Tab-separated table of N, CA and C in Angstrom:
chain	number	residue	atom	x	y	z
W	360	MET	N	-14.424	-14.961	10.394
W	360	MET	CA	-14.079	-14.606	9.321
W	360	MET	C	-13.201	-15.251	9.381
W	361	ARG	N	-13.425	-15.079	7.075
W	361	ARG	CA	-11.860	-14.933	7.149
W	361	ARG	C	-11.812	-13.610	6.427
W	362	ILE	N	-10.084	-12.729	6.930
W	362	ILE	CA	-10.192	-11.423	6.075
W	362	ILE	C	-9.018	-10.854	5.705
W	363	ALA	N	-8.789	-10.832	4.458
W	363	ALA	CA	-7.721	-10.238	3.674
W	363	ALA	C	-6.630	-9.517	4.182
W	364	VAL	N	-5.959	-8.915	3.947
W	364	VAL	CA	-4.948	-7.785	4.595
W	364	VAL	C	-4.211	-7.916	2.989
W	365	LEU	N	-4.900	-6.506	2.081
W	365	LEU	CA	-4.245	-5.905	1.054
W	365	LEU	C	-2.120	-5.672	1.049
W	366	ALA	N	-1.852	-5.304	0.170
W	366	ALA	CA	-0.521	-4.318	0.528
W	366	ALA	C	0.069	-4.744	-0.965
W	367	TRP	N	1.201	-3.667	-0.595
W	367	TRP	CA	1.998	-3.328	-1.796
W	367	TRP	C	2.880	-3.206	-1.536
W	368	GLY	N	3.343	-3.061	-0.273
W	368	GLY	CA	4.723	-1.843	0.119
W	368	GLY	C	4.783	-2.635	0.983
W	369	SER	N	5.989	-1.965	1.514
W	369	SER	CA	6.854	-2.660	2.722
W	369	SER	C	6.266	-3.547	3.940
W	370	LEU	N	4.864	-3.666	4.089
W	370	LEU	CA	3.957	-4.751	4.330
W	370	LEU	C	4.293	-5.514	4.623
W	371	VAL	N	5.004	-6.212	2.826
W	371	VAL	CA	5.194	-7.031	1.933
W	371	VAL	C	6.233	-7.766	2.326
W	372	TRP	N	7.435	-6.714	2.541
W	372	TRP	CA	8.369	-7.162	3.182
W	372	TRP	C	9.120	-7.150	4.855
W	373	ALA	N	8.693	-6.873	4.956
W	373	ALA	CA	8.496	-6.037	6.041
W	373	ALA	C	6.975	-6.477	7.379
W	374	PRO	N	6.629	-7.443	7.599
W	374	PRO	CA	5.838	-7.701	8.188
W	374	PRO	C	5.325	-7.283	9.413
W	375	ALA	N	6.607	-6.571	10.299
W	375	ALA	CA	6.667	-6.727	11.960
W	375	ALA	C	7.390	-5.337	12.047
W	376	ASN	N	7.867	-4.257	12.393
W	376	ASN	CA	7.909	-3.665	12.271
W	376	ASN	C	8.699	-3.193	13.807
W	377	ASP	N	9.052	-1.335	13.930
W	377	ASP	CA	8.458	-1.338	15.702
W	377	ASP	C	7.672	-0.953	16.603
W	378	HIS	N	6.316	-1.056	15.511
W	378	HIS	CA	5.323	-0.461	15.934
W	378	HIS	C	4.765	-1.654	15.822
W	379	GLY	N	4.971	-2.829	15.859
W	379	GLY	CA	3.662	-4.030	15.690
W	379	GLY	C	3.567	-5.140	14.326
W	380	GLU	N	3.337	-6.083	14.805
W	380	GLU	CA	3.725	-7.181	13.756
W	380	GLU	C	2.312	-7.069	13.227
W	381	LEU	N	3.144	-7.680	11.693
W	381	LEU	CA	1.353	-7.991	11.241
W	381	LEU	C	0.630	-9.222	11.582
W	382	ALA	N	-0.208	-9.573	11.681
W	382	ALA	CA	-0.738	-11.042	12.010
W	382	ALA	C	-1.152	-11.912	11.248
W	383	MET	N	-0.667	-13.075	10.387
W	383	MET	CA	-1.113	-13.285	9.040
W	383	MET	C	-1.064	-14.813	9.430
W	384	ALA	N	-2.070	-15.494	8.217
W	384	ALA	CA	-1.980	-16.939	8.931
W	384	ALA	C	-1.624	-17.058	7.964
W	385	GLY	N	-0.688	-16.924	7.269
W	385	GLY	CA	-0.069	-17.961	5.735
W	385	GLY	C	0.635	-16.213	4.725
W	386	GLU	N	1.346	-16.809	4.195
W	386	GLU	CA	1.800	-16.523	2.693
W	386	GLU	C	1.565	-15.075	1.679
W	387	TRP	N	2.201	-14.403	1.812
W	387	TRP	CA	1.285	-13.243	0.605
W	387	TRP	C	0.994	-13.973	-0.621
W	388	GLN	N	-0.298	-13.960	-1.620
W	388	GLN	CA	-0.319	-14.121	-2.877
W	388	GLN	C	0.083	-13.233	-3.734
W	389	ASP	N	0.107	-13.650	-4.530
W	389	ASP	CA	-0.234	-12.710	-6.329
W	389	ASP	C	-1.029	-12.096	-6.343
W	390	ASP	N	-2.731	-12.610	-6.413
W	390	ASP	CA	-3.825	-12.427	-7.428
W	390	ASP	C	-4.194	-11.164	-6.688
W	391	GLY	N	-4.004	-10.412	-5.984
W	391	GLY	CA	-4.646	-9.410	-5.686
W	391	GLY	C	-5.795	-8.558	-6.272
W	392	PRO	N	-6.216	-8.166	-5.822
W	392	PRO	CA	-7.655	-7.096	-6.953
W	392	PRO	C	-6.037	-5.883	-8.067
W	393	GLN	N	-6.107	-5.048	-8.914
W	393	GLN	CA	-5.782	-4.242	-9.316
W	393	GLN	C	-6.493	-2.971	-9.020
W	394	LEU	N	-5.450	-2.074	-8.030
W	394	LEU	CA	-5.967	-0.847	-7.531
W	394	LEU	C	-4.795	-0.119	-8.235
W	395	PRO	N	-5.457	1.248	-8.142
W	395	PRO	CA	-4.016	2.842	-8.519
W	395	PRO	C	-3.525	3.444	-7.529
W	396	VAL	N	-2.380	2.723	-7.175
W	396	VAL	CA	-0.937	2.624	-6.366
W	396	VAL	C	0.108	2.857	-7.054
W	397	GLU	N	0.668	4.079	-6.560
W	397	GLU	CA	2.155	4.959	-7.210
W	397	GLU	C	3.081	5.605	-5.780
W	398	PHE	N	3.805	5.219	-6.158
W	398	PHE	CA	5.290	6.370	-5.251
W	398	PHE	C	5.280	7.350	-5.484
W	399	ALA	N	3.655	8.093	-4.431
W	399	ALA	CA	3.044	9.197	-4.503
W	399	ALA	C	2.776	10.345	-2.702
W	400	ARG	N	3.680	9.326	-1.752
W	400	ARG	CA	3.560	10.001	-0.468
W	400	ARG	C	5.240	10.104	-0.018
W	401	ILE	N	5.441	11.524	0.116
W	401	ILE	CA	6.956	11.296	0.850
W	401	ILE	C	6.094	11.187	2.502
W	402	SER	N	6.986	9.908	3.105
W	402	SER	CA	7.505	9.328	4.372
W	402	SER	C	8.250	10.303	5.941
W	403	SER	N	8.474	10.462	6.371
W	403	SER	CA	8.937	11.244	7.496
W	403	SER	C	10.568	11.678	7.185
W	404	ASP	N	11.067	10.059	6.742
W	404	ASP	CA	12.221	10.460	6.314
W	404	ASP	C	12.434	10.591	5.238
W	405	GLY	N	11.176	11.003	4.343
W	405	GLY	CA	11.845	11.384	2.849
W	405	GLY	C	11.500	9.953	1.574
W	406	ARG	N	11.801	9.353	1.895
W	406	ARG	CA	11.118	8.467	0.934
W	406	ARG	C	10.243	8.294	0.099
W	407	LEU	N	9.965	7.954	-1.198
W	407	LEU	CA	8.681	8.010	-1.618
W	407	LEU	C	8.025	6.779	-1.115
W	408	THR	N	7.164	6.829	-0.745
W	408	THR	CA	5.870	5.460	-0.048
W	408	THR	C	4.897	4.565	-1.342
W	409	LEU	N	4.322	4.112	-1.372
W	409	LEU	CA	3.603	3.339	-2.126
W	409	LEU	C	1.943	4.027	-1.518
W	410	VAL	N	0.633	4.332	-2.017
W	410	VAL	CA	-0.451	4.888	-1.553
W	410	VAL	C	-1.522	4.488	-3.174
W	411	ILE	N	-2.680	4.187	-2.636
W	411	ILE	CA	-3.717	4.243	-3.774
W	411	ILE	C	-3.901	5.517	-3.569
W	412	VAL	N	-3.874	5.949	-4.900
W	412	VAL	CA	-4.165	7.373	-6.182
W	412	VAL	C	-5.497	7.403	-6.504
W	413	PRO	N	-6.743	7.644	-5.499
W	413	PRO	CA	-8.248	8.031	-6.292
W	413	PRO	C	-8.304	7.870	-7.611
W	414	GLY	N	-8.344	7.277	-8.637
W	414	GLY	CA	-8.255	8.435	-9.557
W	414	GLY	C	-7.719	8.229	-10.600
W	415	TYR	N	-6.271	7.281	-10.450
W	415	TYR	CA	-5.376	7.617	-10.879
W	415	TYR	C	-5.551	5.971	-12.775
W	416	PRO	N	-4.865	6.403	-13.558
W	416	PRO	CA	-5.341	5.545	-14.479
W	416	PRO	C	-4.332	4.330	-14.421
W	417	HIS	N	-2.804	4.454	-14.066
W	417	HIS	CA	-2.245	3.297	-13.799
W	417	HIS	C	-2.810	2.488	-12.736
W	418	LEU	N	-2.990	0.949	-12.685
W	418	LEU	CA	-3.755	0.265	-12.021
W	418	LEU	C	-2.202	-1.015	-12.585
W	419	SER	N	-2.013	-1.059	-10.298
W	419	SER	CA	-1.624	-2.517	-10.162
W	419	SER	C	-2.142	-3.534	-9.289
W	420	ARG	N	-1.341	-5.044	-10.172
W	420	ARG	CA	-1.824	-6.025	-8.607
W	420	ARG	C	-0.853	-6.542	-7.555
W	421	VAL	N	-1.509	-5.798	-6.269
W	421	VAL	CA	-1.447	-6.381	-5.493
W	421	VAL	C	-1.716	-7.690	-4.974
W	422	LYS	N	-0.686	-7.538	-3.518
W	422	LYS	CA	-0.652	-8.850	-3.297
W	422	LYS	C	-1.493	-9.679	-1.731
W	423	TRP	N	-1.895	-10.049	-1.167
W	423	TRP	CA	-3.537	-10.415	-0.365
W	423	TRP	C	-2.518	-11.203	0.626
W	424	ALA	N	-3.245	-11.437	2.125
W	424	ALA	CA	-2.356	-12.682	3.069
W	424	ALA	C	-4.137	-12.517	3.456
W	425	ILE	N	-4.207	-13.888	4.937
W	425	ILE	CA	-4.867	-14.185	5.414
W	425	ILE	C	-4.780	-13.961	6.893
W	426	SER	N	-5.498	-12.651	7.426
W	426	SER	CA	-5.444	-12.594	8.554
W	426	SER	C	-5.439	-13.652	9.154
W	427	ALA	N	-4.193	-13.624	10.560
W	427	ALA	CA	-4.979	-14.607	11.630
W	427	ALA	C	-5.941	-14.540	12.610
W	428	LEU	N	-6.143	-13.336	12.524
W	428	LEU	CA	-7.407	-12.271	12.862
W	428	LEU	C	-8.701	-12.509	12.457
W	429	GLU	N	-10.006	-13.508	13.415
W	429	GLU	CA	-11.262	-13.228	12.995
W	429	GLU	C	-11.896	-12.463	13.702
W	430	ASP	N	-11.445	-11.271	13.875
W	430	ASP	CA	-12.352	-10.105	13.995
W	430	ASP	C	-12.348	-8.994	13.154
W	431	LEU	N	-13.372	-8.484	12.510
W	431	LEU	CA	-12.839	-7.423	11.977
W	431	LEU	C	-12.464	-6.403	12.154
W	432	ASP	N	-12.347	-5.656	13.822
W	432	ASP	CA	-12.060	-3.996	14.221
W	432	ASP	C	-10.778	-5.256	14.862
W	433	THR	N	-10.541	-6.139	15.173
W	433	THR	CA	-9.221	-6.499	16.032
W	433	THR	C	-8.377	-6.957	14.654
W	434	ALA	N	-8.286	-6.919	13.192
W	434	ALA	CA	-7.924	-7.089	12.279
W	434	ALA	C	-7.331	-5.498	12.229
W	435	ILE	N	-8.481	-4.942	11.671
W	435	ILE	CA	-8.235	-3.061	11.513
W	435	ILE	C	-7.174	-2.778	12.489
W	436	ALA	N	-6.954	-2.945	13.617
W	436	ALA	CA	-6.305	-2.690	14.693
W	436	ALA	C	-5.433	-2.722	14.321
W	437	ASN	N	-4.745	-4.140	14.024
W	437	ASN	CA	-3.644	-5.136	14.221
W	437	ASN	C	-2.951	-3.870	12.903
W	438	LEU	N	-3.550	-4.227	11.614
W	438	LEU	CA	-3.272	-3.002	10.898
W	438	LEU	C	-2.162	-2.188	10.938
W	439	ALA	N	-3.640	-1.502	11.763
W	439	ALA	CA	-3.407	0.254	11.726
W	439	ALA	C	-1.791	0.097	12.692
W	440	ARG	N	-1.602	-0.610	14.030
W	440	ARG	CA	-0.741	-0.523	14.664
W	440	ARG	C	0.440	-0.716	14.068
W	441	ARG	N	0.844	-1.365	13.243
W	441	ARG	CA	2.335	-1.975	12.326
W	441	ARG	C	2.342	-1.090	10.627
W	442	GLU	N	0.408	-0.337	10.495
W	442	GLU	CA	1.206	0.907	9.633
W	442	GLU	C	1.311	1.829	10.569
W	443	THR	N	3.001	2.312	11.477
W	443	THR	CA	3.235	3.483	12.009
W	443	THR	C	2.264	3.819	12.978
W	444	ASN	N	1.189	2.732	13.266
W	444	ASN	CA	-0.082	3.574	14.677
W	444	ASN	C	-0.643	4.009	13.380
W	445	ALA	N	-0.896	4.245	12.180
W	445	ALA	CA	-2.241	4.689	11.370
W	445	ALA	C	-3.288	5.024	11.835
W	446	PRO	N	-3.573	6.473	11.981
W	446	PRO	CA	-5.105	6.267	12.217
W	446	PRO	C	-6.002	5.109	11.803
W	447	ILE	N	-7.126	4.836	12.885
W	447	ILE	CA	-7.731	3.402	12.585
W	447	ILE	C	-8.368	4.317	11.048
W	448	HIS	N	-8.922	5.447	10.630
W	448	HIS	CA	-9.618	5.293	9.855
W	448	HIS	C	-8.655	5.488	8.898
W	449	ARG	N	-8.342	5.261	8.968
W	449	ARG	CA	-7.134	5.541	7.269
W	449	ARG	C	-6.892	4.111	7.693
W	450	ILE	N	-7.325	3.144	7.930
W	450	ILE	CA	-7.361	1.748	7.575
W	450	ILE	C	-9.087	1.481	6.534
W	451	HIS	N	-9.006	1.096	5.940
W	451	HIS	CA	-10.107	0.886	4.673
W	451	HIS	C	-9.921	-0.558	4.710
W	452	GLY	N	-11.383	-0.813	4.098
W	452	GLY	CA	-11.524	-2.236	4.125
W	452	GLY	C	-13.367	-2.370	3.484
W	453	ILE	N	-13.415	-3.238	3.184
W	453	ILE	CA	-14.733	-4.191	3.081
W	453	ILE	C	-15.162	-5.555	4.101
W	454	GLY	N	-16.079	-4.435	4.435
W	454	GLY	CA	-17.212	-6.327	5.657
W	454	GLY	C	-17.707	-6.581	4.688
W	455	PRO	N	-18.744	-7.491	5.904
W	455	PRO	CA	-19.796	-8.442	5.800
W	455	PRO	C	-20.958	-7.298	5.353
W	456	ASP	N	-20.484	-5.851	6.107
W	456	ASP	CA	-21.704	-4.525	6.144
W	456	ASP	C	-21.282	-4.184	5.052
W	457	GLY	N	-20.427	-4.211	3.897
W	457	GLY	CA	-20.185	-2.690	3.812
W	457	GLY	C	-18.620	-2.267	3.375
W	458	PRO	N	-18.225	-0.702	3.275
W	458	PRO	CA	-17.154	0.197	3.277
W	458	PRO	C	-16.821	0.731	5.079
W	459	VAL	N	-15.645	0.164	4.820
W	459	VAL	CA	-15.378	0.320	6.733
W	459	VAL	C	-14.288	1.504	5.896
W	460	GLY	N	-14.037	2.535	6.933
W	460	GLY	CA	-13.582	3.442	6.939
W	460	GLY	C	-13.994	4.563	5.987
W	461	GLU	N	-13.519	5.297	4.963
W	461	GLU	CA	-14.106	6.075	3.672
W	461	GLU	C	-12.992	6.114	2.520
W	462	PRO	N	-12.926	5.361	1.807
W	462	PRO	CA	-13.003	4.418	1.326
W	462	PRO	C	-12.625	4.979	-0.621
W	463	ASP	N	-12.156	5.014	-1.564
W	463	ASP	CA	-12.067	5.298	-2.678
W	463	ASP	C	-13.388	5.005	-3.251
W	464	PRO	N	-14.729	5.673	-3.838
W	464	PRO	CA	-15.641	4.243	-4.157
W	464	PRO	C	-14.958	3.141	-5.431
W	465	ALA	N	-14.035	3.819	-6.524
W	465	ALA	CA	-13.735	2.829	-7.023
W	465	ALA	C	-12.657	2.218	-7.177
W	466	THR	N	-11.907	2.595	-5.946
W	466	THR	CA	-10.752	1.198	-4.853
W	466	THR	C	-12.311	-0.130	-4.081
W	467	VAL	N	-13.005	0.261	-3.876
W	467	VAL	CA	-14.231	-0.495	-3.176
W	467	VAL	C	-15.047	-1.377	-4.056
W	468	GLU	N	-15.023	-0.730	-5.363
W	468	GLU	CA	-16.049	-1.442	-6.775
W	468	GLU	C	-14.741	-2.381	-7.163
W	469	ALA	N	-13.420	-2.523	-7.065
W	469	ALA	CA	-12.702	-2.800	-7.020
W	469	ALA	C	-11.884	-4.209	-6.453
W	470	VAL	N	-12.946	-4.153	-5.660
W	470	VAL	CA	-12.054	-5.050	-4.360
W	470	VAL	C	-13.172	-5.948	-3.764
W	471	SER	N	-14.489	-5.628	-4.163
W	471	SER	CA	-15.720	-6.371	-4.261
W	471	SER	C	-15.365	-7.528	-4.948
W	472	ALA	N	-15.207	-6.021	-6.442
W	472	ALA	CA	-15.489	-7.697	-7.739
W	472	ALA	C	-13.926	-8.713	-6.909
W	473	TRP	N	-13.538	-8.300	-6.850
W	473	TRP	CA	-12.309	-9.036	-6.721
W	473	TRP	C	-12.773	-10.313	-5.521
W	474	LEU	N	-13.204	-9.611	-4.732
W	474	LEU	CA	-13.929	-10.787	-2.957
W	474	LEU	C	-15.128	-11.570	-3.783
W	475	ALA	N	-15.950	-11.125	-4.010
W	475	ALA	CA	-16.873	-12.402	-5.284
W	475	ALA	C	-16.009	-13.193	-6.121
W	476	GLY	N	-14.443	-13.029	-6.459
W	476	GLY	CA	-14.371	-13.817	-6.808
W	476	GLY	C	-13.166	-14.865	-5.957
W	477	HIS	N	-13.126	-14.716	-4.639
W	477	HIS	CA	-12.970	-15.244	-3.401
W	477	HIS	C	-13.903	-15.602	-2.236
W	478	SER	N	-14.402	-16.440	-2.708
W	478	SER	CA	-15.830	-17.028	-1.514
W	478	SER	C	-15.545	-16.971	-0.825
W	479	TYR	N	-14.448	-17.978	0.175
W	479	TYR	CA	-13.606	-18.327	0.725
W	479	TYR	C	-13.873	-16.227	2.207
W	480	LEU	N	-13.616	-16.180	0.932
W	480	LEU	CA	-13.050	-14.339	2.426
W	480	LEU	C	-13.996	-13.857	2.999
W	481	ASP	N	-15.212	-13.413	3.516
W	481	ASP	CA	-15.312	-12.905	4.086
W	481	ASP	C	-15.128	-11.229	4.032
W	482	ALA	N	-14.180	-10.476	3.718
W	482	ALA	CA	-13.713	-8.928	4.343
W	482	ALA	C	-12.073	-9.218	3.337
W	483	ALA	N	-11.736	-7.875	3.248
W	483	ALA	CA	-10.351	-6.785	2.932
W	483	ALA	C	-10.474	-5.761	3.352
W	484	ILE	N	-8.886	-5.354	4.465
W	484	ILE	CA	-8.822	-4.342	4.615
W	484	ILE	C	-7.133	-3.990	3.911
W	485	TRP	N	-6.964	-2.753	4.459
W	485	TRP	CA	-5.853	-1.998	3.670
W	485	TRP	C	-5.374	-0.959	4.224
W	486	THR	N	-4.737	-0.021	4.195
W	486	THR	CA	-3.948	0.584	4.388
W	486	THR	C	-4.199	2.062	3.715
W	487	GLY	N	-5.026	2.967	3.793
W	487	GLY	CA	-5.465	3.996	2.905
W	487	GLY	C	-4.963	5.010	3.527
W	488	LEU	N	-3.587	5.184	3.819
W	488	LEU	CA	-3.154	6.917	4.382
W	488	LEU	C	-2.885	8.040	2.657
W	489	PRO	N	-3.361	8.987	2.652
W	489	PRO	CA	-3.777	9.036	1.666
W	489	PRO	C	-1.874	10.078	1.206
W	490	PRO	N	-1.675	10.674	-0.194
W	490	PRO	CA	-0.035	11.178	-0.890
W	490	PRO	C	0.183	11.740	0.409
W	491	GLY	N	-0.620	12.914	0.255
W	491	GLY	CA	-0.282	13.734	1.884
W	491	GLY	C	0.917	14.793	1.104
W	492	ARG	N	0.470	15.209	2.746
W	492	ARG	CA	0.219	17.964	2.149
W	492	ARG	C	2.083	18.391	1.725
W	493	ARG	N	3.058	17.556	1.807
W	493	ARG	CA	4.030	17.757	1.467
W	493	ARG	C	4.564	17.926	-0.345
W	494	TRP	N	3.283	17.690	-1.266
W	494	TRP	CA	4.192	17.671	-2.097
W	494	TRP	C	3.615	19.898	-2.660
W	495	GLY	N	3.426	20.275	-1.757
W	495	GLY	CA	3.111	21.745	-2.488
W	495	GLY	C	2.213	21.613	-2.384
W	496	PRO	N	1.502	23.366	-3.427
W	496	PRO	CA	0.619	23.711	-3.783
W	496	PRO	C	0.208	22.812	-5.102
W	497	GLY	N	1.003	22.457	-6.168
W	497	GLY	CA	0.768	21.840	-7.070
W	497	GLY	C	0.257	20.170	-7.317
W	498	GLY	N	0.498	20.416	-5.727
W	498	GLY	CA	0.631	17.967	-5.667
W	498	GLY	C	1.091	17.390	-6.517
W	499	TRP	N	0.803	15.959	-5.916
W	499	TRP	CA	2.052	15.102	-6.309
W	499	TRP	C	1.034	15.346	-7.906
W	500	SER	N	2.686	14.966	-8.463
W	500	SER	CA	2.986	14.979	-9.773
W	500	SER	C	4.199	13.421	-10.121
W	501	LEU	N	4.508	12.598	-11.287
W	501	LEU	CA	5.829	12.080	-11.536
W	501	LEU	C	6.932	13.203	-11.992
W	502	GLU	N	6.398	14.388	-12.603
W	502	GLU	CA	7.355	15.162	-12.811
W	502	GLU	C	8.172	15.582	-11.334
W	503	ALA	N	7.016	16.158	-10.388
W	503	ALA	CA	7.312	15.918	-8.857
W	503	ALA	C	8.002	15.348	-8.119
W	504	ALA	N	7.662	14.154	-8.031
W	504	ALA	CA	8.522	12.243	-7.246
W	504	ALA	C	9.864	13.238	-8.151
W	505	ILE	N	9.859	12.441	-9.279
W	505	ILE	CA	11.199	12.682	-10.034
W	505	ILE	C	12.404	13.983	-8.878
W	506	ALA	N	11.436	15.567	-9.058
W	506	ALA	CA	12.512	16.123	-8.990
W	506	ALA	C	12.954	16.149	-7.372
W	507	HIS	N	11.829	15.162	-6.733
W	507	HIS	CA	11.638	15.029	-5.156
W	507	HIS	C	12.825	14.421	-5.087
W	508	LEU	N	13.416	13.414	-5.650
W	508	LEU	CA	13.936	12.366	-5.425
W	508	LEU	C	15.080	12.846	-5.815
W	509	ALA	N	15.565	13.884	-6.540
W	509	ALA	CA	17.016	14.004	-6.809
W	509	ALA	C	17.371	14.979	-6.544
W	510	GLY	N	16.856	15.542	-5.626
W	510	GLY	CA	16.741	17.347	-4.233
W	510	GLY	C	17.317	15.960	-2.880
W	511	LEU	N	17.030	14.673	-3.003
W	511	LEU	CA	17.690	14.201	-1.690
W	511	LEU	C	19.418	13.987	-1.637
W	512	ASP	N	19.719	13.849	-0.047
W	512	ASP	CA	20.643	13.757	-0.485
W	512	ASP	C	20.773	12.345	-0.856
W	513	GLU	N	22.070	11.840	-0.228
W	513	GLU	CA	22.875	9.940	-1.683
W	513	GLU	C	22.602	9.236	-0.642
W	514	ALA	N	22.216	10.066	0.724
W	514	ALA	CA	22.084	8.277	2.353
W	514	ALA	C	20.002	8.059	1.584
W	515	THR	N	20.050	8.822	1.749
W	515	THR	CA	17.945	8.890	2.584
W	515	THR	C	18.450	8.915	0.457
W	516	ARG	N	18.257	8.894	-0.533
W	516	ARG	CA	17.989	8.547	-1.718
W	516	ARG	C	18.636	7.287	-1.797
W	517	ALA	N	19.246	6.859	-1.905
W	517	ALA	CA	19.807	5.367	-1.519
W	517	ALA	C	18.906	4.987	-1.041
W	518	ARG	N	17.635	4.867	0.441
W	518	ARG	CA	16.714	4.167	1.218
W	518	ARG	C	15.713	4.527	0.297
W	519	ALA	N	15.545	5.360	-0.208
W	519	ALA	CA	14.721	6.027	-2.009
W	519	ALA	C	14.474	4.395	-2.777
W	520	HIS	N	15.211	4.403	-2.928
W	520	HIS	CA	15.640	3.642	-3.965
W	520	HIS	C	15.420	2.172	-3.860
W	521	GLU	N	16.447	1.473	-2.204
W	521	GLU	CA	15.791	0.519	-1.806
W	521	GLU	C	14.026	0.190	-2.004
W	522	TYR	N	13.597	1.692	-1.438
W	522	TYR	CA	12.360	1.293	-1.108
W	522	TYR	C	11.127	0.342	-2.331
W	523	VAL	N	11.866	1.355	-3.621
W	523	VAL	CA	11.199	1.341	-5.030
W	523	VAL	C	11.856	-0.085	-5.368
W	524	ASP	N	12.944	0.188	-5.132
W	524	ASP	CA	13.784	-2.107	-5.340
W	524	ASP	C	13.058	-3.151	-4.730
W	525	ARG	N	11.895	-2.553	-3.292
W	525	ARG	CA	12.114	-4.215	-2.750
W	525	ARG	C	10.561	-4.381	-3.238
W	526	ALA	N	9.897	-2.909	-3.852
W	526	ALA	CA	7.733	-2.624	-4.095
W	526	ALA	C	7.867	-4.245	-4.626
W	527	PRO	N	6.693	-5.096	-3.950
W	527	PRO	CA	6.733	-6.292	-6.192
W	527	PRO	C	6.516	-6.074	-7.043
W	528	ARG	N	7.799	-6.540	-7.685
W	528	ARG	CA	6.879	-6.736	-9.475
W	528	ARG	C	5.986	-6.381	-9.560
W	529	SER	N	4.720	-6.646	-9.067
W	529	SER	CA	3.439	-6.778	-10.282
W	529	SER	C	3.571	-5.420	-9.825
W	530	VAL	N	3.978	-4.350	-8.239
W	530	VAL	CA	4.207	-2.996	-8.912
W	530	VAL	C	4.729	-2.144	-10.046
W	531	ASP	N	3.838	-2.401	-10.840
W	531	ASP	CA	4.741	-1.122	-12.179
W	531	ASP	C	4.326	-0.389	-12.500
W	532	THR	N	5.347	1.132	-11.364
W	532	THR	CA	4.185	2.225	-11.777
W	532	THR	C	5.242	2.439	-12.970
W	533	PRO	N	4.112	4.526	-13.218
W	533	PRO	CA	5.021	5.621	-14.285
W	533	PRO	C	6.637	5.483	-13.546
W	534	VAL	N	6.088	6.223	-11.759
W	534	VAL	CA	7.220	6.279	-11.078
W	534	VAL	C	8.566	5.777	-10.963
W	535	ARG	N	8.154	4.434	-10.859
W	535	ARG	CA	9.649	3.512	-10.894
W	535	ARG	C	10.037	3.251	-11.825
W	536	ARG	N	9.285	2.527	-12.940
W	536	ARG	CA	9.572	2.685	-14.418
W	536	ARG	C	10.878	3.849	-14.546
W	537	ALA	N	10.602	5.326	-14.101
W	537	ALA	CA	10.995	6.640	-14.808
W	537	ALA	C	12.678	6.602	-13.749
W	538	LEU	N	12.325	5.914	-12.603
W	538	LEU	CA	13.803	5.782	-11.546
W	538	LEU	C	14.651	4.928	-12.200
W	539	ARG	N	14.247	3.832	-12.714
W	539	ARG	CA	14.905	2.437	-13.441
W	539	ARG	C	16.153	3.139	-14.433
W	540	GLY	N	15.340	4.593	-15.276
W	540	GLY	CA	16.342	5.467	-15.852
W	540	GLY	C	16.648	6.368	-15.738
W	541	LEU	N	16.319	6.323	-14.073
W	541	LEU	CA	17.856	7.932	-13.353
W	541	LEU	C	19.194	6.802	-13.294
W	542	ARG	N	19.088	5.812	-13.164
W	542	ARG	CA	20.097	5.112	-12.223
W	542	ARG	C	21.804	5.105	-13.045
């Protein structure tokens, strides 16, 4: 089975970390599906990281690479390990038998349409971490993201900007554009 791994954040520039290495059979490709990704998750070190935001109106073209693993469950476990040991149910995908995990229906539709144009691929997987609860009662918004970054100490803010700067150029989001204006 040929499995595409979709990516839009640190997986692209750091396929290996302290938790594991993504098993890839090639380079990242630029013609992935367009998905509603945004800097909408606060990581444990305070950075804003990219996640899919269901229903978000701004779409960005994501990258993809072929997994070196040919078994869907093994590829999912590999991605979960690399993604700081993310729970298996947070790795989403589309396999020969339909959706894997609990992906957003609009994301399933977008990835399914993309897969239909790549007949040599049998499946696609991606990280499905939610924006998270750290945003408080108002939830995530562009204003909340900017306020969060403004409240960080200088070193953490520098790491946060580095993450935003290293994201693929095709990930052109409202938060990224707003941050360009704050430097």
